[in-house]
PDB file of C-alpha atoms in Angstrom:
ATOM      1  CA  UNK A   5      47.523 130.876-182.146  1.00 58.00           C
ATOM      2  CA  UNK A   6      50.901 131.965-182.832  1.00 70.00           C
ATOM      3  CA  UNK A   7      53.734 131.345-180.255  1.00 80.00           C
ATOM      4  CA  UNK A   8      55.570 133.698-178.037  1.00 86.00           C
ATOM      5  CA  UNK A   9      58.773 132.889-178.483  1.00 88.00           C
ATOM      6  CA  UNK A  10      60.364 134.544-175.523  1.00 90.00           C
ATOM      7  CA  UNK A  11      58.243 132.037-173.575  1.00 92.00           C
ATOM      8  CA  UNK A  12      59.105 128.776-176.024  1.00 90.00           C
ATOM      9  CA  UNK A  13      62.869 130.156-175.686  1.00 91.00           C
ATOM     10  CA  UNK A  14      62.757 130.136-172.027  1.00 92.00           C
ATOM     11  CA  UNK A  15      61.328 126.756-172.290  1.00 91.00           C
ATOM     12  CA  UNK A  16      63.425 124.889-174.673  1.00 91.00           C
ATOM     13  CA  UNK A  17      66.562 125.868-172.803  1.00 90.00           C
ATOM     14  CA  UNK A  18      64.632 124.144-169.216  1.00 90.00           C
ATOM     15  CA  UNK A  19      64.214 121.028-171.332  1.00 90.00           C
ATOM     16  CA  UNK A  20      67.822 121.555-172.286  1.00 87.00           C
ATOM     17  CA  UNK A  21      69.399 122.032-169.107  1.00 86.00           C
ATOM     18  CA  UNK A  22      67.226 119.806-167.348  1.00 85.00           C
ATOM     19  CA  UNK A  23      66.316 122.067-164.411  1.00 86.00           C
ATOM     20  CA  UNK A  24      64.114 125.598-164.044  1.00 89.00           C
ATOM     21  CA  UNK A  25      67.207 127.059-161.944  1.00 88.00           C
ATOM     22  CA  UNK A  26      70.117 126.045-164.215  1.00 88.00           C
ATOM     23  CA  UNK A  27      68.203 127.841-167.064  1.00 87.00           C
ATOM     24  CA  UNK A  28      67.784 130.826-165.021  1.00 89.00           C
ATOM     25  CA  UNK A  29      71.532 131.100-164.373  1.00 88.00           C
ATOM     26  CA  UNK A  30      72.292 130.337-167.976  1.00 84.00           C
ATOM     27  CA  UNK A  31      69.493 132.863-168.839  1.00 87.00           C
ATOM     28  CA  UNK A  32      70.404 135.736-166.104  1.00 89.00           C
ATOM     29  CA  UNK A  33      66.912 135.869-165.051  1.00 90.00           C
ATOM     30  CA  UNK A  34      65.292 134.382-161.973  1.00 92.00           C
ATOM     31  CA  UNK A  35      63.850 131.617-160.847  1.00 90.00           C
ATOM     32  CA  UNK A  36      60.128 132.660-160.746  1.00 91.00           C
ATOM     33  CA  UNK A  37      60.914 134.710-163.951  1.00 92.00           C
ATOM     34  CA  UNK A  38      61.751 131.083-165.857  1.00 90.00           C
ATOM     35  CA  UNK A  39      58.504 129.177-164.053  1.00 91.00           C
ATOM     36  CA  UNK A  40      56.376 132.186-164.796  1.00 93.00           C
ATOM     37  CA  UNK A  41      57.436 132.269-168.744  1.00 92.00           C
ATOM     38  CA  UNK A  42      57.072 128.591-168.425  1.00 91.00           C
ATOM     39  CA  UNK A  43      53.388 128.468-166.800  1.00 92.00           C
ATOM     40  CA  UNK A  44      52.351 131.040-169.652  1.00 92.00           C
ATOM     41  CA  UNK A  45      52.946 129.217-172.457  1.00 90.00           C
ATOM     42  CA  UNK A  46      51.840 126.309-170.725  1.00 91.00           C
ATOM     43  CA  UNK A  47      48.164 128.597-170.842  1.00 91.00           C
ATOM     44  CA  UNK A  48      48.950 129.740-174.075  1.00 90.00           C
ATOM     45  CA  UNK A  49      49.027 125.575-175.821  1.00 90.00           C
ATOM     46  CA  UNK A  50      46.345 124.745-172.785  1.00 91.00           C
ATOM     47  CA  UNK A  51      48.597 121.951-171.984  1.00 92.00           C
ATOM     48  CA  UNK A  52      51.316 120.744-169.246  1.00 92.00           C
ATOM     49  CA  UNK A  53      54.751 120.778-170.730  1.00 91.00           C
ATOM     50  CA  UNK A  54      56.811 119.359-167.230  1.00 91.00           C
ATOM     51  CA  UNK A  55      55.818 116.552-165.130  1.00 88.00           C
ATOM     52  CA  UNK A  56      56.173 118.396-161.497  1.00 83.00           C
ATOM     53  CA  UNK A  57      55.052 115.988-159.078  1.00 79.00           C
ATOM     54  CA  UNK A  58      57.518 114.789-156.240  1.00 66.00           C
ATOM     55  CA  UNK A  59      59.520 118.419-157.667  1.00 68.00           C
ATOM     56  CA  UNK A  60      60.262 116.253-161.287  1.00 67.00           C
ATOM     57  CA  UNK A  61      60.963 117.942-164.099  1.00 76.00           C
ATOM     58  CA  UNK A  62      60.334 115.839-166.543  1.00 87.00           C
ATOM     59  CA  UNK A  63      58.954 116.564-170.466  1.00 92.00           C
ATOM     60  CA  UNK A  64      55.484 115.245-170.850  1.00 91.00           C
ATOM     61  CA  UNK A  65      54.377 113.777-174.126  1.00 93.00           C
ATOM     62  CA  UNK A  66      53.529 117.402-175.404  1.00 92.00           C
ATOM     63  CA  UNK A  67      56.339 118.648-173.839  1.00 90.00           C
ATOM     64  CA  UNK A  68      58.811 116.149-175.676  1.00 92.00           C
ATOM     65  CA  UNK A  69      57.137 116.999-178.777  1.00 93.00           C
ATOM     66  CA  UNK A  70      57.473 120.945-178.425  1.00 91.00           C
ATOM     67  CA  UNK A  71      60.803 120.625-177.657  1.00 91.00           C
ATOM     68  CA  UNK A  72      61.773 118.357-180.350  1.00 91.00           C
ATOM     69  CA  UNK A  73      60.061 121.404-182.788  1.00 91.00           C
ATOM     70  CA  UNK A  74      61.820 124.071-180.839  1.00 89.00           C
ATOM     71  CA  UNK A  75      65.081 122.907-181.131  1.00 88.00           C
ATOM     72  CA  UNK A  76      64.693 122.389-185.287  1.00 89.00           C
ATOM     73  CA  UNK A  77      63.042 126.129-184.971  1.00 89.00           C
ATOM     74  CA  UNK A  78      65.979 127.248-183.549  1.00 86.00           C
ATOM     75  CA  UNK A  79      68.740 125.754-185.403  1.00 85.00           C
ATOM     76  CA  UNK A  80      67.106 127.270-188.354  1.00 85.00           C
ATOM     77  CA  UNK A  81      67.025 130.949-186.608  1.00 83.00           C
ATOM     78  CA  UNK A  82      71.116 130.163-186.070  1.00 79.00           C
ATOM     79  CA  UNK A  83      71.330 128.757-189.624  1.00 75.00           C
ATOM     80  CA  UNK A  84      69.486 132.116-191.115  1.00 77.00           C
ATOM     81  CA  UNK A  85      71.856 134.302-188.922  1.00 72.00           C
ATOM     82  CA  UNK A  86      75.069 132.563-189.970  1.00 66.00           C
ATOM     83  CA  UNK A  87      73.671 132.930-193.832  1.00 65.00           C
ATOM     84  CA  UNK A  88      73.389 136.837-193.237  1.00 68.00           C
ATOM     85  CA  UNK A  89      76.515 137.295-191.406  1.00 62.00           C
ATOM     86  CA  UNK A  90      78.220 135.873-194.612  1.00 59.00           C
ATOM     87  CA  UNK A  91      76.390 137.817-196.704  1.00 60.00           C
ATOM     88  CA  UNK A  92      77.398 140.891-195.030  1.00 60.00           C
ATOM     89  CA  UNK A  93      80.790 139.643-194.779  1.00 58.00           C
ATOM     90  CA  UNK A  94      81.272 139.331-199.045  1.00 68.00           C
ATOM     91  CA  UNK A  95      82.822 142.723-199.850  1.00 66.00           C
ATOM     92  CA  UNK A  96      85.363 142.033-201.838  1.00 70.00           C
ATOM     93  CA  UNK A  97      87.405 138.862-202.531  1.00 78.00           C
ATOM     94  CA  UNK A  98      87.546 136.776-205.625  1.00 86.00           C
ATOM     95  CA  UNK A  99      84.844 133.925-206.654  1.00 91.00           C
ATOM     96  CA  UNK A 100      87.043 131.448-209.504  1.00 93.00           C
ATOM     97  CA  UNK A 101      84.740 129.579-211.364  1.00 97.00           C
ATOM     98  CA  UNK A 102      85.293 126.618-213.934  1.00 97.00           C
ATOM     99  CA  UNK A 103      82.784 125.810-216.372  1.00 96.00           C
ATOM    100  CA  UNK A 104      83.169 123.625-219.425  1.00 92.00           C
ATOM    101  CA  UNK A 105      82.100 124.841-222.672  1.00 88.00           C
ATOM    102  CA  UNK A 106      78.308 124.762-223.391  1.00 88.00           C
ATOM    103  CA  UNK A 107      77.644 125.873-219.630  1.00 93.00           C
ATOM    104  CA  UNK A 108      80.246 128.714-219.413  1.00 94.00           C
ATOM    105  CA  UNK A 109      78.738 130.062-222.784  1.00 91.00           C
ATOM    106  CA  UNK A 110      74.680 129.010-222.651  1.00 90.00           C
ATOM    107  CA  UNK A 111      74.065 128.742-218.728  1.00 92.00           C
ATOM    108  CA  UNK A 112      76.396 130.789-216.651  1.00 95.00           C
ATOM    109  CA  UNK A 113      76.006 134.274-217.975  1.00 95.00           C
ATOM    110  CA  UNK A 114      73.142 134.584-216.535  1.00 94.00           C
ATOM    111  CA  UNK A 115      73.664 133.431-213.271  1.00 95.00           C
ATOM    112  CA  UNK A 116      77.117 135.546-212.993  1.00 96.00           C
ATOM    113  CA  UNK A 117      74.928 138.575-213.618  1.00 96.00           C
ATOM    114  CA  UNK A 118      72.736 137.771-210.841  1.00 94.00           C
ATOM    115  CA  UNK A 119      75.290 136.876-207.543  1.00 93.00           C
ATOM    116  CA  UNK A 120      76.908 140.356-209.196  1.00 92.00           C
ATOM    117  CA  UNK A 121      73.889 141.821-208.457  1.00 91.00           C
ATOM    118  CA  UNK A 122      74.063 140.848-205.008  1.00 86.00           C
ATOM    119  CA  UNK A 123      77.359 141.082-204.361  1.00 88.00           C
ATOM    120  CA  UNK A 124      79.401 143.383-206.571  1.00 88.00           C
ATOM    121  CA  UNK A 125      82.518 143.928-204.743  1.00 85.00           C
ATOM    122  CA  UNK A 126      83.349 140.345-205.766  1.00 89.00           C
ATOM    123  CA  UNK A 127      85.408 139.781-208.536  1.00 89.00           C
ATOM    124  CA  UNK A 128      84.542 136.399-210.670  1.00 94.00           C
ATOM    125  CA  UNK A 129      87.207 134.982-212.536  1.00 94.00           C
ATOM    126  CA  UNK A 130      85.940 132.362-215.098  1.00 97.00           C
ATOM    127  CA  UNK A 131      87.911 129.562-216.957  1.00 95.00           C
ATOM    128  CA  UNK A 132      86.285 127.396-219.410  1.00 94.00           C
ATOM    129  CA  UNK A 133      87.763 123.939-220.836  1.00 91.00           C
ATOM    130  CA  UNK A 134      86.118 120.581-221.340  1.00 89.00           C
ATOM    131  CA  UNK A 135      84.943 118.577-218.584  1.00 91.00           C
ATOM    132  CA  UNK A 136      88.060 116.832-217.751  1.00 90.00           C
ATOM    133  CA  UNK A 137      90.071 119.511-217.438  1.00 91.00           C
ATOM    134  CA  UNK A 138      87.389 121.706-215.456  1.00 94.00           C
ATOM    135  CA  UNK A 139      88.121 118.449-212.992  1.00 94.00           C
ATOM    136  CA  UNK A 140      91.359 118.723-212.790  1.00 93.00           C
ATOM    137  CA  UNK A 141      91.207 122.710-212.291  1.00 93.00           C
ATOM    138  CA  UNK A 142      89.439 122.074-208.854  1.00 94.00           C
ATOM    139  CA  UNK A 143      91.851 119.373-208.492  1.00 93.00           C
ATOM    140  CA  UNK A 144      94.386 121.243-208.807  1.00 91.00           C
ATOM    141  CA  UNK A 145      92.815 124.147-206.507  1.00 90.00           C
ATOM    142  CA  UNK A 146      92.366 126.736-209.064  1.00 91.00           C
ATOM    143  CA  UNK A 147      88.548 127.187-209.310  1.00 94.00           C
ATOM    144  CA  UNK A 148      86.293 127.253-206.345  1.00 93.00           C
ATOM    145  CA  UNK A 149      82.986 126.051-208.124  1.00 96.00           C
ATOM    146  CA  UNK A 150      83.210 123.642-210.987  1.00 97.00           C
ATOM    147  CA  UNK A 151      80.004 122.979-213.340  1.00 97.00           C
ATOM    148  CA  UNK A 152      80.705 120.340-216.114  1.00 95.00           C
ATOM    149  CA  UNK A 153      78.518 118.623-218.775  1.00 88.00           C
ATOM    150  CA  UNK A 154      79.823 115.135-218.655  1.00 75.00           C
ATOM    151  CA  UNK A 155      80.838 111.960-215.865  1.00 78.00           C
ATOM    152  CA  UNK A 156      83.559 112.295-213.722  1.00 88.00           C
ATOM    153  CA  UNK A 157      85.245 109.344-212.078  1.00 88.00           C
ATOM    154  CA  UNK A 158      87.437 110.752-209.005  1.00 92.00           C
ATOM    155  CA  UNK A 159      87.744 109.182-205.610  1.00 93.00           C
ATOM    156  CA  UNK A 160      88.749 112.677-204.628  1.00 94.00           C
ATOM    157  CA  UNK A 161      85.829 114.051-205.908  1.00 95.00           C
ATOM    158  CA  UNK A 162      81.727 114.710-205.169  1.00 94.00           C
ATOM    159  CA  UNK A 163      79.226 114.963-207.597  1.00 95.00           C
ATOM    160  CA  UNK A 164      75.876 116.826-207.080  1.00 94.00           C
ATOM    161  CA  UNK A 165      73.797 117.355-209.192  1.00 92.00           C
ATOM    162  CA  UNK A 166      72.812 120.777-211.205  1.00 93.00           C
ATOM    163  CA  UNK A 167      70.335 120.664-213.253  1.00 92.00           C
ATOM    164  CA  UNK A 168      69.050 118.667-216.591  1.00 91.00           C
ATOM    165  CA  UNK A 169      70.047 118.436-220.372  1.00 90.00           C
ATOM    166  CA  UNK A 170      69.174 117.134-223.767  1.00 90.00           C
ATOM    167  CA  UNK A 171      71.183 116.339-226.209  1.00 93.00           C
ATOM    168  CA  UNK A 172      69.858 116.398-229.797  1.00 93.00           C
ATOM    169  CA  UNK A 173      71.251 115.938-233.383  1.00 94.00           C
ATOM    170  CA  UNK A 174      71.219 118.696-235.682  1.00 95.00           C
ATOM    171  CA  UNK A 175      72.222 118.519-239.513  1.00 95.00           C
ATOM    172  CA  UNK A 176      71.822 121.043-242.101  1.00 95.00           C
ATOM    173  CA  UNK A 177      68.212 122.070-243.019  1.00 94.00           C
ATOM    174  CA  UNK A 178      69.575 120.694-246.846  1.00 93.00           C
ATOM    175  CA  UNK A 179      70.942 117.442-245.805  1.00 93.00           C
ATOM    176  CA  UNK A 180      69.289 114.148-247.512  1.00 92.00           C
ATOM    177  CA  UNK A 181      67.721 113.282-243.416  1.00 92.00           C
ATOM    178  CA  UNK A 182      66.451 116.220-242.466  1.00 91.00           C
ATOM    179  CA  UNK A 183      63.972 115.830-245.021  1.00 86.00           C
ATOM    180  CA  UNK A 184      62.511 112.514-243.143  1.00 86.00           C
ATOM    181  CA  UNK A 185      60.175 112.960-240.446  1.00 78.00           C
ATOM    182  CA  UNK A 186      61.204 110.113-238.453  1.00 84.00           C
ATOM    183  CA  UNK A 187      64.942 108.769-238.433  1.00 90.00           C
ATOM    184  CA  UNK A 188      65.790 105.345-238.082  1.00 89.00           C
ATOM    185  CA  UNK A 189      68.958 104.184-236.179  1.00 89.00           C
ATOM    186  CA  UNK A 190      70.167 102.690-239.464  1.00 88.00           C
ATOM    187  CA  UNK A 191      70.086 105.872-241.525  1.00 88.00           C
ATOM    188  CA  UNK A 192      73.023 106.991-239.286  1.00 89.00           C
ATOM    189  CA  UNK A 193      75.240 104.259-240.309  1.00 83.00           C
ATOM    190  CA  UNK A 194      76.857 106.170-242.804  1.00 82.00           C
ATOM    191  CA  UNK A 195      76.536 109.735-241.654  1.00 89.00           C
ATOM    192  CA  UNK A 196      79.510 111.863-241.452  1.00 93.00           C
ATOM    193  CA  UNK A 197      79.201 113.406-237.780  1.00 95.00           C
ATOM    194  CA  UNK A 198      80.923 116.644-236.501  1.00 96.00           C
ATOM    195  CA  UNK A 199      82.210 115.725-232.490  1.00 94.00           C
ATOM    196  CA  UNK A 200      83.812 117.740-230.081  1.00 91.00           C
ATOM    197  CA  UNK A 201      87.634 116.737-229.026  1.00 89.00           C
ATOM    198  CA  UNK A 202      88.009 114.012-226.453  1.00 88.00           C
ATOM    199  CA  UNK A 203      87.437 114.957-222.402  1.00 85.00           C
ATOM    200  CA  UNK A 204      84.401 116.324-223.690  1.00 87.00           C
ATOM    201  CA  UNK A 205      81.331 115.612-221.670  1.00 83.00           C
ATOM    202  CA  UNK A 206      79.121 116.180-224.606  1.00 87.00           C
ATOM    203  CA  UNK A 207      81.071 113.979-226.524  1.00 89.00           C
ATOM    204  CA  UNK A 208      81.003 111.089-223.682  1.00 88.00           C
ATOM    205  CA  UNK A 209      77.701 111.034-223.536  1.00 88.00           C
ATOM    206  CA  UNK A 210      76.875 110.778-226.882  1.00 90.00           C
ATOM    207  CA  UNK A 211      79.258 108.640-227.999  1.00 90.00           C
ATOM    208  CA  UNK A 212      77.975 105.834-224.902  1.00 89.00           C
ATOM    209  CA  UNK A 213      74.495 106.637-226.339  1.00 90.00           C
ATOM    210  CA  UNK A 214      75.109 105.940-229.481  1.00 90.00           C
ATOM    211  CA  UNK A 215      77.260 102.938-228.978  1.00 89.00           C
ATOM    212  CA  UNK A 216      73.955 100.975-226.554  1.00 89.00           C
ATOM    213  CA  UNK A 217      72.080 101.984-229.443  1.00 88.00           C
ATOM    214  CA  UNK A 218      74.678 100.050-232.087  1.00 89.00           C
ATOM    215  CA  UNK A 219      75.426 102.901-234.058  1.00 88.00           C
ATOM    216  CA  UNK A 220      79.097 103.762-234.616  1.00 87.00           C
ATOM    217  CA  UNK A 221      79.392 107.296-235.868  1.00 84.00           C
ATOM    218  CA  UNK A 222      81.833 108.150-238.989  1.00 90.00           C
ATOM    219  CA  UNK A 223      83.675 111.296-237.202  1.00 92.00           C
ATOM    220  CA  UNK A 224      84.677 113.016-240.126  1.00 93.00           C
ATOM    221  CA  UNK A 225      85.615 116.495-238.215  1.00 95.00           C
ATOM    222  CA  UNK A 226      86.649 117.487-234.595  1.00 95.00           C
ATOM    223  CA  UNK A 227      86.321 120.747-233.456  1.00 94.00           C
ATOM    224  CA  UNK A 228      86.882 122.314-229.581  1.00 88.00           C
ATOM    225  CA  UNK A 229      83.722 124.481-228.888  1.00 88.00           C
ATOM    226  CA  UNK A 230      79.704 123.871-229.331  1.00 90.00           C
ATOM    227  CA  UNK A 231      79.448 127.332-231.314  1.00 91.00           C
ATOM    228  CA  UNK A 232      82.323 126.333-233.885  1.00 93.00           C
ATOM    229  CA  UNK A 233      80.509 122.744-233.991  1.00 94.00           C
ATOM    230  CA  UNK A 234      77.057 124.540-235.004  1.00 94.00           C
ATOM    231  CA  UNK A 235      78.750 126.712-237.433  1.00 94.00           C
ATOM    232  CA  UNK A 236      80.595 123.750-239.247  1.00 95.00           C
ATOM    233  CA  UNK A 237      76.955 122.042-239.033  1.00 96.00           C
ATOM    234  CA  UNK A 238      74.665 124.884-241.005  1.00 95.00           C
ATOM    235  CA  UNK A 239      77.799 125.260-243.558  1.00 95.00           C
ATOM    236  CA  UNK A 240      76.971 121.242-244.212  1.00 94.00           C
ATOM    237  CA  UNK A 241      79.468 119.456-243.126  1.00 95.00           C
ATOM    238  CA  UNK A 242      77.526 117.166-241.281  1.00 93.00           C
ATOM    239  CA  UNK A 243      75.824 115.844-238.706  1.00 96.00           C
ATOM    240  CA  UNK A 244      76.591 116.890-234.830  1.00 96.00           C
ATOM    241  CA  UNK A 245      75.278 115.807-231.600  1.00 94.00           C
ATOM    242  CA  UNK A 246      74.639 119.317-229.185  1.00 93.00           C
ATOM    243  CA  UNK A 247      73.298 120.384-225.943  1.00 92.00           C
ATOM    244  CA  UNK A 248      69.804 121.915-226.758  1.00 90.00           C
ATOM    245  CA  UNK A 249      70.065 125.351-224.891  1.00 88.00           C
ATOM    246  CA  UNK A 250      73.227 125.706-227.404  1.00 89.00           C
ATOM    247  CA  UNK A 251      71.034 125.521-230.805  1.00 91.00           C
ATOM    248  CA  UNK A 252      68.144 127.870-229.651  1.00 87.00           C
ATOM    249  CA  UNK A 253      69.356 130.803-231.948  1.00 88.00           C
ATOM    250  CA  UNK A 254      70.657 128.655-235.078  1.00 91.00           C
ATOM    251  CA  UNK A 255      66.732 126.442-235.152  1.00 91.00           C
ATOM    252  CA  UNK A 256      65.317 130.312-235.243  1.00 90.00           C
ATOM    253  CA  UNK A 257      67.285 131.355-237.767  1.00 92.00           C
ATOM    254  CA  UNK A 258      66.830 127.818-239.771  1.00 92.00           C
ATOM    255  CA  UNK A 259      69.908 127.356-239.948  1.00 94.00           C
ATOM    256  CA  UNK A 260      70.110 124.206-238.822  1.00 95.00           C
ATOM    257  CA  UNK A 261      67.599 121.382-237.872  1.00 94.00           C
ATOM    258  CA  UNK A 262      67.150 118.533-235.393  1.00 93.00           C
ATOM    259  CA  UNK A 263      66.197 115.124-236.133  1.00 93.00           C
ATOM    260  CA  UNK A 264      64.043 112.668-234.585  1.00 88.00           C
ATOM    261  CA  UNK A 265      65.373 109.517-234.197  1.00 90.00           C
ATOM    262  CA  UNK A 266      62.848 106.561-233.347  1.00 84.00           C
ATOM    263  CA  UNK A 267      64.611 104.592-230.350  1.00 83.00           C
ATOM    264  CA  UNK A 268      67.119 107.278-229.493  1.00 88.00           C
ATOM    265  CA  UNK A 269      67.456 109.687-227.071  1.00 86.00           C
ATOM    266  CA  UNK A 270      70.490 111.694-224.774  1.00 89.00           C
ATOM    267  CA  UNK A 271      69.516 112.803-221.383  1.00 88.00           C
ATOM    268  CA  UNK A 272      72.147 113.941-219.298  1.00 89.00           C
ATOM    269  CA  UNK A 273      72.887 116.101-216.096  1.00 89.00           C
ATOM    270  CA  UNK A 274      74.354 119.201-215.736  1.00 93.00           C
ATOM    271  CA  UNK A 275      76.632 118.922-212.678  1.00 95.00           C
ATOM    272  CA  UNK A 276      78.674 120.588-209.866  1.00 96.00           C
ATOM    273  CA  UNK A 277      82.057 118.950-208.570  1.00 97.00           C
ATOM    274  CA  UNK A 278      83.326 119.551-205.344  1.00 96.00           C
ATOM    275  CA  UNK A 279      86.680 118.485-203.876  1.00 93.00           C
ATOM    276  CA  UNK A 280      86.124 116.045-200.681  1.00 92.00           C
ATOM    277  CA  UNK A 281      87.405 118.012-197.699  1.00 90.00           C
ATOM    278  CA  UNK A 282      88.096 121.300-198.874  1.00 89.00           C
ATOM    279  CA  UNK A 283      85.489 123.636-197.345  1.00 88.00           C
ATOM    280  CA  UNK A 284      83.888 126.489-199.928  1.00 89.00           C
ATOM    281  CA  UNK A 285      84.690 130.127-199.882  1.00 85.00           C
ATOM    282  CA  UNK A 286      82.284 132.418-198.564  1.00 84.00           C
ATOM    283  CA  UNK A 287      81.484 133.510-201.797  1.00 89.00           C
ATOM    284  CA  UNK A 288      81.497 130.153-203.259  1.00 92.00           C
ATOM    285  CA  UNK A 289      78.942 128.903-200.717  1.00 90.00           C
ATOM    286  CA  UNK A 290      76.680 132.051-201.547  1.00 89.00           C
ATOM    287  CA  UNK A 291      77.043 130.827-205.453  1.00 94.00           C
ATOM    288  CA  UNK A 292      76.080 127.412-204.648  1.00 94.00           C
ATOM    289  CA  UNK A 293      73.411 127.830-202.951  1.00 91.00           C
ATOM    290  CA  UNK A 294      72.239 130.232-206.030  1.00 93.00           C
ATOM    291  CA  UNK A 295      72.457 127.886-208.446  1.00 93.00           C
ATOM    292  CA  UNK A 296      71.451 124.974-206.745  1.00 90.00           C
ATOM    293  CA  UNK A 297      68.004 126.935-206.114  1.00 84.00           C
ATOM    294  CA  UNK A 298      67.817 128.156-209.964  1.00 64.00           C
ATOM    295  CA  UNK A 299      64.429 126.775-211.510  1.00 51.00           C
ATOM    296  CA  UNK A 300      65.421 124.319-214.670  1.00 50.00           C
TER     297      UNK A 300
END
């Protein structure tokens, strides 16, 4: 039976207020109006919601319990209004957004075409560095939403996180371990690996991989973006350590390959910074909550 929530209104602000006459000057209705709505839904759940005797007004046991549901009901009904009221209120402003490099160029596309779609009197502004700097942008107040690949250490900063990752190793489809079907830890000894600069979270996380795993890469190149990393990788320079979602196109194309390597693996999460005490935009609110409810 579904609830008439004129009545359970009525109801949850006696509860509140303690009294069936305060609530019907804090309602602007009457006295017998309140006990009448009251009485009904009383019929309605086929239970007694106030103790009455000696002119109490106490919750009963069901009466607690409604009222504990009512008041969650409620905040949600103010929660969904507040949501559309900001919503309503985005037309126009700018969102400034600070992604480091395999997320601004794999991941966030995508997601900037959909709040646009929603909201496209918003201008985005996008920067994209490695994952310390992307810190010290919101740091430094000049991104609202930060994404980055990799740790970050900050007392002034919160980390929440995004989504997951994989890391994998890709080498030319010609070099002498691609060839193997399984890799062993000690065939990497003396490969020549392909990194990305330093304040790299890609590179942090592989490089504290590979180091509990006892291997000690031979960096023999370093280059500043995923995509220049992949290119250097097919023309076989050597061996490179990559988020997954950024090697889709070159696996298809066979231009490069990964390898399997027994005892080794590089999970990571994707993750949004926010700086302690500074309260979000409108618009950067809206693209949090977007992302944050994006299916892996």
């Amino acid at each position: 039976m579904a609830l008439n929530l004129h009545h359970l209104r009525i109801f949850a602000r006696v509860a509140e207020l303690g009294g069936f006459s305060l609530a019907a000057a804090s309602l602007r209705l009457s006295q017998p109006a309140v006990s009448k709505s009251v009485r009904e839904l009383e019929r309605q759940l086929q239970t007694t919601l106030f103790d009455r005797s000696f002119g109490a007004h106490r919750l009963t046991d069901s009466g607690s319990a409604l009222f504990t549901r009512a008041r969650e009901l409620f905040a949600v009904e103010r929660a969904a209004e507040e949501e559309l009221r900001t919503i309503r209120g985005l037309e126009g402003g700018i969102l400034r957004i600070g992604a480091s490099t395999t997320i601004a160029t794999y991941l966030l596309p995508e997601l900037l075409a959909r709040f646009l779609a929603s909201h496209p009197k918003v201008s985005l502004r996008v920067r994209t560095a490695n994952t310390s700097r992307i810190a010290d942008a919101l740091l430094g107040r000049t991104v609202d939403v930060a994404l980055v690949e990799g740790p970050v250490e900050d007392a002034h900063l919160e980390t929440h996180a995004w989504r997951d990752d994989e890391l994998s190793i890709i080498a030319p489809p010609t070099h002498p371990l691609a060839k193997k079907r399984r890799v062993k830890l000690a065939d990497l000894a003396n490969a020549e690996f392909i990194v990305r600069e330093r304040g790299s979270g890609t590179r942090e996380v592989a490089a504290k991989a590979l180091s509990a795993a006892g291997v000690a890469p031979r960096v023999v190149l370093v280059l500043s973006s995923t995509e220049a990393i992949t290119q250097a990788v097919s023309a076989g320079l050597g061996l490179a350590i990559v988020s997954r979602v950024a090697i889709a196109d070159q696996i298809a194309l066979d231009r490069v390959v990964t390898l399997s390597v027994h005892g080794l693996t590089f999970p990571r999460a994707l993750n949004e910074l926010r700086l302690k005490g500074r309260p979000p935009s409108d618009a950067a609110a809206i693209f949090r909550r977007m992302i944050h409810t994006t299916v892996n």
